[in-house]
Short mmCIF file of C-alpha atoms in Angstrom, two decimals:
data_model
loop_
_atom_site.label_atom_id
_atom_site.label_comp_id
_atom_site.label_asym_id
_atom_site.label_seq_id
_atom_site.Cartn_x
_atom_site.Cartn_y
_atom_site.Cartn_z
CA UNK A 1 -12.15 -12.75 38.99
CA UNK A 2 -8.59 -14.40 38.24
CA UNK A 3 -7.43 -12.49 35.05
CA UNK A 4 -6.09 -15.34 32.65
CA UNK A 5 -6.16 -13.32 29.24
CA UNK A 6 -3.02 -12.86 27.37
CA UNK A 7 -4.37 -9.98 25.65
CA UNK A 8 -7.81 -8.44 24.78
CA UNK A 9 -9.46 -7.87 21.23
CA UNK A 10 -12.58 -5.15 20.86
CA UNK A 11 -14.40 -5.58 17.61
CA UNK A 12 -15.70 -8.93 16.38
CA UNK A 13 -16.20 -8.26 12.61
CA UNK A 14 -14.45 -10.97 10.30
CA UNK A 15 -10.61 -9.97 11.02
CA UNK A 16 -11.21 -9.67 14.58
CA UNK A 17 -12.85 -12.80 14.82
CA UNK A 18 -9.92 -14.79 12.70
CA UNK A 19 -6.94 -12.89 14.81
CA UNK A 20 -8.56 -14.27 18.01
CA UNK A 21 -8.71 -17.65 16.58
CA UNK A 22 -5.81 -17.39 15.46
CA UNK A 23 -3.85 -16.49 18.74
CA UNK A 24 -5.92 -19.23 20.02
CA UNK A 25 -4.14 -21.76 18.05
CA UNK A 26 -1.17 -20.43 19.33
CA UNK A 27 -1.78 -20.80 22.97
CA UNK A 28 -2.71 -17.66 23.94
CA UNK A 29 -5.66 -16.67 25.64
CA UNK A 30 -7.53 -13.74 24.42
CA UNK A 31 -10.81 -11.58 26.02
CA UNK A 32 -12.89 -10.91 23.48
CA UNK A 33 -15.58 -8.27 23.03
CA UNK A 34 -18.45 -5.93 20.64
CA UNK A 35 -20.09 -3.73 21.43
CA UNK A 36 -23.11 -5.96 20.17
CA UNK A 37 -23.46 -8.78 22.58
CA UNK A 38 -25.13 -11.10 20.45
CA UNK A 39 -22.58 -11.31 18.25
CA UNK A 40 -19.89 -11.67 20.97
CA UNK A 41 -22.41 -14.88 22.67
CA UNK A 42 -22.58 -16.14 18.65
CA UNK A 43 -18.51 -16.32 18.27
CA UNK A 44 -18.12 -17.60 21.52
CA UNK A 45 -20.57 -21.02 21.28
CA UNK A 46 -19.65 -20.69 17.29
CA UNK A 47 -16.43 -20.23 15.79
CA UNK A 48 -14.72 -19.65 19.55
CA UNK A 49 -15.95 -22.49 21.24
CA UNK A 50 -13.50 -25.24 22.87
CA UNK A 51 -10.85 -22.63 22.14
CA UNK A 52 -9.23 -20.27 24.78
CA UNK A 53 -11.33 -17.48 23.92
CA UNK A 54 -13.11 -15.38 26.70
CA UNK A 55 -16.72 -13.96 25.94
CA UNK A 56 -16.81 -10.49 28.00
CA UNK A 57 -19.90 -7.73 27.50
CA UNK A 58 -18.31 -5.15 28.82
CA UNK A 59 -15.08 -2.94 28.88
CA UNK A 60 -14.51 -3.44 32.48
CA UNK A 61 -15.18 -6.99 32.25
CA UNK A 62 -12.68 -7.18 29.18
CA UNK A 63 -10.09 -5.29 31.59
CA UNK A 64 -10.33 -7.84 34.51
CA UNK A 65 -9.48 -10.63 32.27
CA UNK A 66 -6.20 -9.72 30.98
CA UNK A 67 -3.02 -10.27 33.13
CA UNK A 68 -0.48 -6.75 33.43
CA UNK A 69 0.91 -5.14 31.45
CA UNK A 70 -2.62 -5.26 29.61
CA UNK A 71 -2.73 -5.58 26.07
CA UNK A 72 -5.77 -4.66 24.09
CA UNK A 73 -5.98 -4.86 20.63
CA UNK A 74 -8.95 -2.37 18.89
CA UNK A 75 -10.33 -3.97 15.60
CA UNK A 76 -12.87 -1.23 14.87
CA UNK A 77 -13.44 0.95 11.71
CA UNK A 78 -11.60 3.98 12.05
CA UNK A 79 -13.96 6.57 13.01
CA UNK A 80 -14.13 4.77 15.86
CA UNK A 81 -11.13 4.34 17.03
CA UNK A 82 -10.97 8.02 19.21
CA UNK A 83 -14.23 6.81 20.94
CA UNK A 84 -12.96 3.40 22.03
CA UNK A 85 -9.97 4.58 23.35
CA UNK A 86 -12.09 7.07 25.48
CA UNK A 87 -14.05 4.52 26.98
CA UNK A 88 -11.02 1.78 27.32
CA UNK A 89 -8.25 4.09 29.04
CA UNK A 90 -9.47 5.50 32.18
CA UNK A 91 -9.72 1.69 33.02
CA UNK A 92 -6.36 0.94 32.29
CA UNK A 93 -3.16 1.69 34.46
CA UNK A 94 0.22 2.56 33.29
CA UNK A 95 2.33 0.78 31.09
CA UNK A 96 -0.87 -0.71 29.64
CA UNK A 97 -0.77 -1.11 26.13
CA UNK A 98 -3.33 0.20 23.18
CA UNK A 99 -3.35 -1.46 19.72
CA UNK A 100 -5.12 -0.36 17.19
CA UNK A 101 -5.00 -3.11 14.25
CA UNK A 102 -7.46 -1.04 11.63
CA UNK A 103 -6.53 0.84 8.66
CA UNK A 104 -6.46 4.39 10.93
CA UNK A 105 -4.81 7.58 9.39
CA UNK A 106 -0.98 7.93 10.09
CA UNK A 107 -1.23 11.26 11.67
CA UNK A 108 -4.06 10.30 13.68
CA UNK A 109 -1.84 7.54 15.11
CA UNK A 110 1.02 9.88 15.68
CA UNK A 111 -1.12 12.28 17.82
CA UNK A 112 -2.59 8.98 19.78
CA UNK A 113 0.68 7.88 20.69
CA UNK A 114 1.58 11.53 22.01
CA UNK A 115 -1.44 11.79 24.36
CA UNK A 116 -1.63 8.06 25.26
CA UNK A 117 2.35 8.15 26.11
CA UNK A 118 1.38 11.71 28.18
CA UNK A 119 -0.88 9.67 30.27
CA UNK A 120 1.24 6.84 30.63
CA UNK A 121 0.11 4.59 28.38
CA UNK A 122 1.66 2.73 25.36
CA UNK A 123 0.00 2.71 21.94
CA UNK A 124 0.90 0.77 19.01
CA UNK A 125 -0.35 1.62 15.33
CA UNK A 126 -0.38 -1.73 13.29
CA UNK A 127 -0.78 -2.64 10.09
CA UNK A 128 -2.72 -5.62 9.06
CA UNK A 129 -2.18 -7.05 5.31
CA UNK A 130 -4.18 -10.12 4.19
CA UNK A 131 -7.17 -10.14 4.46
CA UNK A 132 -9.63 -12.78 6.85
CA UNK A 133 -7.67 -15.41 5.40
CA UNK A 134 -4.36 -14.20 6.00
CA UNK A 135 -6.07 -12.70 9.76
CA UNK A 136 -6.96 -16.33 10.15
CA UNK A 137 -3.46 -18.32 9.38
CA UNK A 138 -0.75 -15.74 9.67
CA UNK A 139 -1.25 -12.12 8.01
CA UNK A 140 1.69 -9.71 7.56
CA UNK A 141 2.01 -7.24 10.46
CA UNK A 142 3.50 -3.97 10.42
CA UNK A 143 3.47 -2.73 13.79
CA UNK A 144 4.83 0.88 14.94
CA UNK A 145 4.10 4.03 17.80
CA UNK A 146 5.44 3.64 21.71
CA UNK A 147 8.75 1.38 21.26
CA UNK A 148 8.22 0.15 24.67
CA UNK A 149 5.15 -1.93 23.89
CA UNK A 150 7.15 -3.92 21.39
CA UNK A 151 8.69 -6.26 23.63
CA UNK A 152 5.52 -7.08 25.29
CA UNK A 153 3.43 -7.72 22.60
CA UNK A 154 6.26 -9.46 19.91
CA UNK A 155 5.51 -12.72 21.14
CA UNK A 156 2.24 -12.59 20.13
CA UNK A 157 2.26 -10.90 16.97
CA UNK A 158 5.51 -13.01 15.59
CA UNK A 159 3.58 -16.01 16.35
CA UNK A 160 0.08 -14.81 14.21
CA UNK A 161 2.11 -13.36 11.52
CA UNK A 162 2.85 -15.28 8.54
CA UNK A 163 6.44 -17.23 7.87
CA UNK A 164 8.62 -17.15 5.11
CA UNK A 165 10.42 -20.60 3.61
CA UNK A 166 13.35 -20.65 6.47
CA UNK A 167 10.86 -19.61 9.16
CA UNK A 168 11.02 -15.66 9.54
CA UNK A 169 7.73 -13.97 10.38
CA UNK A 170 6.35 -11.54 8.15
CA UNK A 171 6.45 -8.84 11.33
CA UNK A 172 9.06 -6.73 12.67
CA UNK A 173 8.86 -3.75 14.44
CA UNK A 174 8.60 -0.69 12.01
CA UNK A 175 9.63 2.60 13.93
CA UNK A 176 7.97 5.52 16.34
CA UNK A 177 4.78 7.28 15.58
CA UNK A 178 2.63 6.60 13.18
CA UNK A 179 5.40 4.55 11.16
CA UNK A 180 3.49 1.10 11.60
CA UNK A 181 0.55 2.46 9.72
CA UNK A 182 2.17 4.89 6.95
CA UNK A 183 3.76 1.80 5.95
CA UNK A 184 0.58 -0.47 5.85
CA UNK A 185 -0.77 2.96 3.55
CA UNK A 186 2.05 2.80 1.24
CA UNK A 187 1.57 -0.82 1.03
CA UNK A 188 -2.26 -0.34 0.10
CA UNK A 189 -1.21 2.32 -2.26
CA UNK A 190 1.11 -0.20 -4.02
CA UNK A 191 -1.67 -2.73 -3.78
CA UNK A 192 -3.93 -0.12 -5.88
CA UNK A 193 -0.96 -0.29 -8.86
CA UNK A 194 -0.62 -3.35 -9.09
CA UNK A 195 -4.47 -4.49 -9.08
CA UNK A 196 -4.46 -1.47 -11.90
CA UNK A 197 -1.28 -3.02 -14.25
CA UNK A 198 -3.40 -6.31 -13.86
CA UNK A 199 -6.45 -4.66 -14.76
CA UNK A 200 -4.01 -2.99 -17.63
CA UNK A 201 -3.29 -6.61 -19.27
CA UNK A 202 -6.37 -7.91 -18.98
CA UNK A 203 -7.89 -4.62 -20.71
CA UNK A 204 -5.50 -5.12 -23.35
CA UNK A 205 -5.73 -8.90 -23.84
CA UNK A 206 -9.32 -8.43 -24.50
CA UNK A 207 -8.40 -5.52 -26.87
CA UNK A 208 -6.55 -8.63 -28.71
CA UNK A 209 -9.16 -10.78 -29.24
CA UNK A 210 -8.39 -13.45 -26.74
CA UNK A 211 -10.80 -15.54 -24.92
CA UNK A 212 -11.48 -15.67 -21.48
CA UNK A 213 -9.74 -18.79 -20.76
CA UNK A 214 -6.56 -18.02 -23.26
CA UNK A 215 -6.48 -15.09 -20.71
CA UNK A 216 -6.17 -17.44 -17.49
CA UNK A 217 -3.89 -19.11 -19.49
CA UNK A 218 -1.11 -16.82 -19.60
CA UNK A 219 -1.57 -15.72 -16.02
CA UNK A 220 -1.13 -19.23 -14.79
CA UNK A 221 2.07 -19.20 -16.90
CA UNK A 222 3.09 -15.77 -15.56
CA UNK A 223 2.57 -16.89 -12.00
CA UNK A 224 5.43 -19.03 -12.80
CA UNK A 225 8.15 -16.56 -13.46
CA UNK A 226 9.41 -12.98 -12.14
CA UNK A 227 5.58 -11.97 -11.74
CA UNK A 228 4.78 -15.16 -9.64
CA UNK A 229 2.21 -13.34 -6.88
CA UNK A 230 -1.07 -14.12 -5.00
CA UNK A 231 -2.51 -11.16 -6.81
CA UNK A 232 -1.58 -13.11 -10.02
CA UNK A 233 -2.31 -16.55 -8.97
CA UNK A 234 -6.18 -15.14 -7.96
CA UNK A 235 -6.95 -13.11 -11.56
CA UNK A 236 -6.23 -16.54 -13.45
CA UNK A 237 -8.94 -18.26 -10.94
CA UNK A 238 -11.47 -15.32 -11.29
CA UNK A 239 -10.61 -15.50 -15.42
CA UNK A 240 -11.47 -19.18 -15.06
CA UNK A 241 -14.58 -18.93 -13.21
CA UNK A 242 -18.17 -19.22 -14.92
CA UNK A 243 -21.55 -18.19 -13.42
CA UNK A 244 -24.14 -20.98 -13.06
CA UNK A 245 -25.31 -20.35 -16.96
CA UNK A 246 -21.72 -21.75 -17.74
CA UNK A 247 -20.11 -17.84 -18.77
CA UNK A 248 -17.78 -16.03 -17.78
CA UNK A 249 -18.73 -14.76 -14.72
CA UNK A 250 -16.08 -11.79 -14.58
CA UNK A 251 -18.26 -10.49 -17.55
CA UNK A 252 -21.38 -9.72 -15.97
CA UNK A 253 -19.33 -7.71 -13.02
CA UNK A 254 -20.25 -3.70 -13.01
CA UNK A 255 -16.77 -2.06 -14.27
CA UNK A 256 -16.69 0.22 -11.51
CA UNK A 257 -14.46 -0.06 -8.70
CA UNK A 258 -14.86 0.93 -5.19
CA UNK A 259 -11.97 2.55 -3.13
CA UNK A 260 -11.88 2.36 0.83
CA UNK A 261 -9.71 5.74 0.71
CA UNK A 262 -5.46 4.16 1.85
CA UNK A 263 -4.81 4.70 -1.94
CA UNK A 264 -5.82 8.12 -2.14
CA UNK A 265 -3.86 8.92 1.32
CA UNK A 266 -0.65 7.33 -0.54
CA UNK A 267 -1.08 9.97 -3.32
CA UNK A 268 -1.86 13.08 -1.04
CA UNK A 269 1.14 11.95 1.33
CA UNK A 270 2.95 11.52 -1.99
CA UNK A 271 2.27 15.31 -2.93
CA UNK A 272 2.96 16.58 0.62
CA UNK A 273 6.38 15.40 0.77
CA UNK A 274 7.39 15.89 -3.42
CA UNK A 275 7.54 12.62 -4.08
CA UNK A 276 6.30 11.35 -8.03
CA UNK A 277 4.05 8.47 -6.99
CA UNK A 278 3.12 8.83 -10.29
CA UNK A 279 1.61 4.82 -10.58
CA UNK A 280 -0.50 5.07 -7.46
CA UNK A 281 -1.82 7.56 -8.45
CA UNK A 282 -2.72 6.94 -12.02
CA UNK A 283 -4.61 3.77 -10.64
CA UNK A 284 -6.25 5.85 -7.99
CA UNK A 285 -7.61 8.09 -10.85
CA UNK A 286 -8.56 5.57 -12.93
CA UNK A 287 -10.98 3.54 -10.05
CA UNK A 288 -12.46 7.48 -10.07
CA UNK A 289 -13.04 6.94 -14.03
CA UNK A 290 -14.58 3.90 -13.45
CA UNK A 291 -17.11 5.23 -10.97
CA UNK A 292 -18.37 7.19 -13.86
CA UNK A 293 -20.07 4.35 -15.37
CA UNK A 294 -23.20 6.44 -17.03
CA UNK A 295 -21.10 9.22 -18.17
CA UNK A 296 -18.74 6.95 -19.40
CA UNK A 297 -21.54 5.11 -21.69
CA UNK A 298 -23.08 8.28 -23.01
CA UNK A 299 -19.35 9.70 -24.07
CA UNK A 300 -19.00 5.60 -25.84
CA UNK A 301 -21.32 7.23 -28.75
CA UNK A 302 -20.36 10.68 -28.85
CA UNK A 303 -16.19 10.87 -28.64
CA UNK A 304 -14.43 9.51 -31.77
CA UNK A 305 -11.64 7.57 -31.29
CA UNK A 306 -9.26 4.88 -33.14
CA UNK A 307 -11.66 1.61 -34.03
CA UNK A 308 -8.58 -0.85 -34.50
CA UNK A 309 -7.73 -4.19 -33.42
CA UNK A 310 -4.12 -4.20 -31.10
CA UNK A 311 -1.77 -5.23 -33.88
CA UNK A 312 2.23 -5.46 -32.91
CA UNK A 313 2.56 -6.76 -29.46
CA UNK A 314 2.30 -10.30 -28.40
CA UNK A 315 1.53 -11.63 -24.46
CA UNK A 316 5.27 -11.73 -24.25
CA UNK A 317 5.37 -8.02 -24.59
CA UNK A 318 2.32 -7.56 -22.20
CA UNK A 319 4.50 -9.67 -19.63
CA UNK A 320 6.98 -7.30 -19.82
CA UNK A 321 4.75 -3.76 -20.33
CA UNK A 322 3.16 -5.22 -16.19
CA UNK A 323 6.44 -6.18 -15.43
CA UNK A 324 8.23 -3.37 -15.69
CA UNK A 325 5.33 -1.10 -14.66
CA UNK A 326 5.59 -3.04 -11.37
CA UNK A 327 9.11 -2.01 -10.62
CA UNK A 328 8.54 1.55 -11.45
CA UNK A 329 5.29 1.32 -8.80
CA UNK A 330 7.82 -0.44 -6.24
CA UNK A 331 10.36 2.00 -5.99
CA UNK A 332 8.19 4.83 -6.50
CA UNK A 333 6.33 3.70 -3.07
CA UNK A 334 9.83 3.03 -1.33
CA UNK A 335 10.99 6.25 -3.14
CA UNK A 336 7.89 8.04 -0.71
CA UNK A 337 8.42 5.75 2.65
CA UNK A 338 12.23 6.83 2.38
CA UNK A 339 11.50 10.36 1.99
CA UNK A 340 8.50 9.78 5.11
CA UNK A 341 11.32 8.59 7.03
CA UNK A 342 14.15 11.11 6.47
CA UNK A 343 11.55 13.48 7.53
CA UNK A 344 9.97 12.27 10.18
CA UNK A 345 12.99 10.80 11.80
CA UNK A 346 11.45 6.93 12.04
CA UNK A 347 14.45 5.35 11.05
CA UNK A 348 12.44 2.98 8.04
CA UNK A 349 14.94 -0.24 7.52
CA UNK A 350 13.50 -0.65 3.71
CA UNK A 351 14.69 -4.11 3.44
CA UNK A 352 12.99 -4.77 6.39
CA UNK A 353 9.55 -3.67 5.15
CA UNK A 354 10.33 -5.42 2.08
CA UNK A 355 10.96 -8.76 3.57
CA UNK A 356 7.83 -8.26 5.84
CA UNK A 357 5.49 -8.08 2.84
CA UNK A 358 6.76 -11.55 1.18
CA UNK A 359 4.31 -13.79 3.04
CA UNK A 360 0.83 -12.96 4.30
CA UNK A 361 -0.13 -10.07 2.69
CA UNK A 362 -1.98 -9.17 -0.74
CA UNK A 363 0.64 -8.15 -2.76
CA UNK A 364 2.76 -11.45 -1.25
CA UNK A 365 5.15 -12.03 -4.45
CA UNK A 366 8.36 -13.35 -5.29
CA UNK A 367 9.82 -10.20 -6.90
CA UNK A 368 9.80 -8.86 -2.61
CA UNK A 369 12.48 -11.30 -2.13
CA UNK A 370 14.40 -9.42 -4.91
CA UNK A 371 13.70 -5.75 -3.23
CA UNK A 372 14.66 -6.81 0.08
CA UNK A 373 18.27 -8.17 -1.78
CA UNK A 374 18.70 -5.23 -3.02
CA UNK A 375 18.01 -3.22 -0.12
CA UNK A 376 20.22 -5.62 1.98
CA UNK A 377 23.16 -5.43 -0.17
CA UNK A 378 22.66 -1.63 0.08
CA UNK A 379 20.80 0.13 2.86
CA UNK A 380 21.61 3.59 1.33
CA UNK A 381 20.49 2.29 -2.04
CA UNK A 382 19.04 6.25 -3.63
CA UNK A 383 16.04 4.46 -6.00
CA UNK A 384 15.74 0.78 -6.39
CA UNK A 385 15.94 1.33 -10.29
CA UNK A 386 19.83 1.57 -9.68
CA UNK A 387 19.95 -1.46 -8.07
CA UNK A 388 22.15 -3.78 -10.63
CA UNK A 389 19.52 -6.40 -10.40
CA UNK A 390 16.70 -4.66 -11.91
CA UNK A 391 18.54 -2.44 -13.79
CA UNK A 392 18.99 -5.04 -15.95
CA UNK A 393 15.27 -5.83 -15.61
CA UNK A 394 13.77 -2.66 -16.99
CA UNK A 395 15.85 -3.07 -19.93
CA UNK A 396 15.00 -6.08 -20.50
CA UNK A 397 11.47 -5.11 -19.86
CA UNK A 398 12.23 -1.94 -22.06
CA UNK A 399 11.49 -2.86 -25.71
CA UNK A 400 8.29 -5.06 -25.10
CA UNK A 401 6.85 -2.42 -22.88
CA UNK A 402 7.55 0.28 -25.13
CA UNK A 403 5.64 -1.68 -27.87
CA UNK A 404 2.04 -1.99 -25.66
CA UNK A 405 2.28 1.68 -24.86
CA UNK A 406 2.83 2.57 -28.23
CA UNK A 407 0.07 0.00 -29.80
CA UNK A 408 -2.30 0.62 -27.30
CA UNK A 409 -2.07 4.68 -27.90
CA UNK A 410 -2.92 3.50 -31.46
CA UNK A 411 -5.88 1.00 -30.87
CA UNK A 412 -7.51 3.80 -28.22
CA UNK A 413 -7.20 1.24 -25.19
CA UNK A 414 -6.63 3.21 -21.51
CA UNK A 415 -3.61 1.91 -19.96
CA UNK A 416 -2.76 5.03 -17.38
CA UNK A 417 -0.04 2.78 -14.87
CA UNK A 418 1.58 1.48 -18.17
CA UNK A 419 1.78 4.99 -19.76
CA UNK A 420 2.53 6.53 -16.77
CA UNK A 421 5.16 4.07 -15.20
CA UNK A 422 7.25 4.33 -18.75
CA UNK A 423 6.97 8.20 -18.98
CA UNK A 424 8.59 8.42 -15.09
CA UNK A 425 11.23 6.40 -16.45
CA UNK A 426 12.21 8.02 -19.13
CA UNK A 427 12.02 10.92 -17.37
CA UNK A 428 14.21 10.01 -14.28
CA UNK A 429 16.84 8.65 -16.87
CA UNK A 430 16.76 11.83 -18.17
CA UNK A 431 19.93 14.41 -17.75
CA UNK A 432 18.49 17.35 -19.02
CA UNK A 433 14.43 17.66 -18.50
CA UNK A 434 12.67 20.22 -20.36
CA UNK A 435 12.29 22.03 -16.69
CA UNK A 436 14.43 24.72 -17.50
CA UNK A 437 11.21 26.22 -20.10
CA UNK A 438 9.05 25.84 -17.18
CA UNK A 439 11.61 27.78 -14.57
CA UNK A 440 12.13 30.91 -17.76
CA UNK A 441 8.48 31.19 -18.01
CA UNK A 442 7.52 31.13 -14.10
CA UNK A 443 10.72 34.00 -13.98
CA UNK A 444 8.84 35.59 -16.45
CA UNK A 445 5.54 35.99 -15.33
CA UNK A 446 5.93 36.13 -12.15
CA UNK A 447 9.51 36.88 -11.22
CA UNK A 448 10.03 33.70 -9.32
CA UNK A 449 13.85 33.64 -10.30
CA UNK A 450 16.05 29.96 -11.88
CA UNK A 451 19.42 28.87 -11.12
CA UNK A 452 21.77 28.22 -14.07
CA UNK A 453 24.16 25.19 -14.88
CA UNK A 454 27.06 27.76 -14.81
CA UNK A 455 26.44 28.78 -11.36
CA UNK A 456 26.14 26.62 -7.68
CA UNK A 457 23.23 24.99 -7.00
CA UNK A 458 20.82 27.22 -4.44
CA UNK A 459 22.45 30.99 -5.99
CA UNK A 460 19.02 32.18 -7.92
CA UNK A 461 19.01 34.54 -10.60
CA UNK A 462 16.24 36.91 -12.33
CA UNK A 463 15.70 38.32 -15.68
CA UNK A 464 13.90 41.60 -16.81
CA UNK A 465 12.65 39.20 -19.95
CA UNK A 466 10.72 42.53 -21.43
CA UNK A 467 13.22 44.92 -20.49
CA UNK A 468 10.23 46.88 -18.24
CA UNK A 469 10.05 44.19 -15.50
CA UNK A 470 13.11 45.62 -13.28
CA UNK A 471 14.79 43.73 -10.39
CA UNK A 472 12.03 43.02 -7.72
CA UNK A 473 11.39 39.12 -7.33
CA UNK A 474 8.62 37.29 -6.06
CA UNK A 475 9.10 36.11 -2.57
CA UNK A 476 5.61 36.02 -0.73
CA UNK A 477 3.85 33.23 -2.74
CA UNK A 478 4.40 30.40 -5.33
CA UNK A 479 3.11 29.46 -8.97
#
């Protein structure tokens, strides 16, 4: 057998099927194959045929195909993942390459580029944003793991990915380790906000009185200014849609959301490194208050709250409440990837990763072109709220969101990412927090010492608050 493959894909489910195609179209040759042969003999006479795709039913058969250094790309769920790579590696030589293109835990990723690399293997962790569209005509793609690889596989993956206006693909490498796919979670975690501040206006525009199609209305108009986005552009559509009795159809949809679990890694990544991801996580808790559909009925007729109409704001103001709860969500998640980085030692270029979600991916906007200025004009920018540029946005923002927080508090209407984004912002504007309470009364209780304004940071202090508590502090455990 002549091996002719550029590279291999295992896993024919949609966006393995589209990223084949689309490598196709760009004159590459790719080995396909499932585990399921049908479905591998389907693509090939179906969506695969006439195009330089290669039907194989078997690992070692996949192998053959590909020309050295082999490059296999693993489109599998994640449980999975350990299993293929089993199975796929004892057939492979070194310098071989591993790719696994599926939303796979970052520290699972770090660990598989550890062994692979100990066996003499390369392994890249990639992120893939944009669903079988985006797999089919040029996703964003956020690879990371075994440096090495990256020449041999940029080619490829530059080609796929999506462009911007002047040409620039939407992929770049993104560090060592698992930095490809921490990335693609904080990217999913953002994703969760800002499907929630969406989710936010429409909540309160119904809350107003307005009509479906006034709704889609104001969208389409939004998608024409600073919130211009695919994630924009799509709620107008789905606003305007009507079932086949002429309705709405978004009206007869179950209010309870589902959650594939990258948000909810965000968060607990968020909490391991101290970092206030406070939108994410607001919109991670509030898919989890949706799931509680029946509970959530019963407490409808049982739990008084305010019965009036939203008086005081006007779409305007709504513009600006999702606005500037988007910027807050932004550099909260590059607030967490920077942090990840310093850590870790990967090295994150945040303009970078800005400027590779502009195109291709779900939460493709303009306002990225606008983070990856900022982060340009200063790589050692501290939080993107001090960049000049939107700075001057939040304030701007400022008085209309402050009015939907407040009116909404009053009219009993849930808006978590709103509330939530405004009170971190306030908060981090802050000079003096009330923390200082919160430091007297853990020193009193428990001993756990504060340090004072009058003294250098890190010198820690204790007070006998009930003149009985005497000098021992508490060392051996925290509160």
């Amino acid at each position: 057998m002549v091996a002719r493959a550029d590279i291999g894909m295992i896993g024919l489910a949609v966006m393995g099927q589209n990223l084949a195609l689309n490598m196709a179209d760009h004159g590459f040759t790719v080995a396909v194959f499932n585990r399921t042969a049908s479905v591998t003999d389907q693509y090939a006479t179906g969506p695969a045929a006439g195009k330089s795709i290669v039907p194989t039913h078997d690992l070692a058969e996949l192998v053959a195909q590909l020309r050295p250094p082999r490059r296999v790309m693993l489109m599998v769920k994640a449980d999975a993942v350990d299993t293929v790579i089993s199975q796929l590696a004892p057939l492979l030589a070194p310098g071989d390459i591993i790719i696994d293109g599926g939303n796979s835990n970052y520290d699972e990723t770090e660990h598989r580029v550890t062994t692979l690399e100990q066996a003499g293997l390369l392994f890249v962790g990639t992120g893939i944003s944009g669903g079988e569209v985006g797999a089919r005509y040029g996703p964003s793609i956020m690879p990371g793991g075994s440096s090495q690889a990256w020449p041999q596989i940029r080619k490829i993956f530059q080609a796929i990915a999506a462009k911007v206006a002047d040409g620039t693909p939407c992929c770049d490498w993104v560090g060592p380790g698992g930095a490809g796919h921490y990335v693609k979670m904080v990217h999913n975690g953002i994703e969760y906000g800002d499907m929630e501040v969406i989710a936010e206006a429409y909540a309160l525009m119904k809350a107003m009185g307005m009509a479906p199609a006034e709704m889609a209305a104001a969208f389409r108009t939004w998608d024409e200014g600073v919130l211009d986005s695919y994630l924009i552009e799509i709620t107008a559509r789905i606003l305007d849609f009507v079932d086949t009795d002429g309705s709405p159809l978004l009206e007869k949809i179950l209010d309870s959301a589902g959650q594939k679990g990258t948000g909810k890694w965000t968060v607990v990544s968020a909490l391991e490194a101290g970092q206030p991801v406070t939108l994410v996580a607001e919109a991670v808790f509030a898919r989890m208050v949706s799931s509680l559909v029946e509970e959530r009925i019963m407490a409808a007729g049982r739990l008084p709250g305010p019965a009036t109409a939203m008086e005081g704001v006007s779409v305007d103001d709504l513009q600006a409440a999702l606005y500037g709860s988007k910027i807050v969500s932004y550099a909260q998640g590059f607030m967490l990837m920077a942090a990840a980085s310093k850590e870790k030692g990967w090295n994150l270029d945040l303009a970078r990763i800005a400027s590779l979600w502009r195109e291709g991916c779900i939460i493709r906007a303009r306002f990225l072109d606008d983070i990856t200025a900022a982060y340009r004009g200063d790589p050692q920018l501290i939080n993107l709220l001090l960049d000049s540029f939107f700075t001057m946005e939040v304030a701007t923002a400022g008085p209309g969101w402050r009015r939907v927080v407040a009116a909404a508090a009053l009219s009993g209407v849930a808006i978590p990412a709103y509330a939530s984004a405004l009170a971190f912002y306030d908060g981090y504007r802050t000079e003096r927090l009330p923390a200082n309470l919160i430091q007297a009364q853990r020193d009193f209780f428990g001993a756990h010492t504060y340090e004072r304004v009058d003294a250098p940071r890190g010198t820690f202090f204790h007070t006998d608050w009930t003149g009985s508590g005497g000098d021992v502090t508490a060392g051996t455990y925290q509160a």
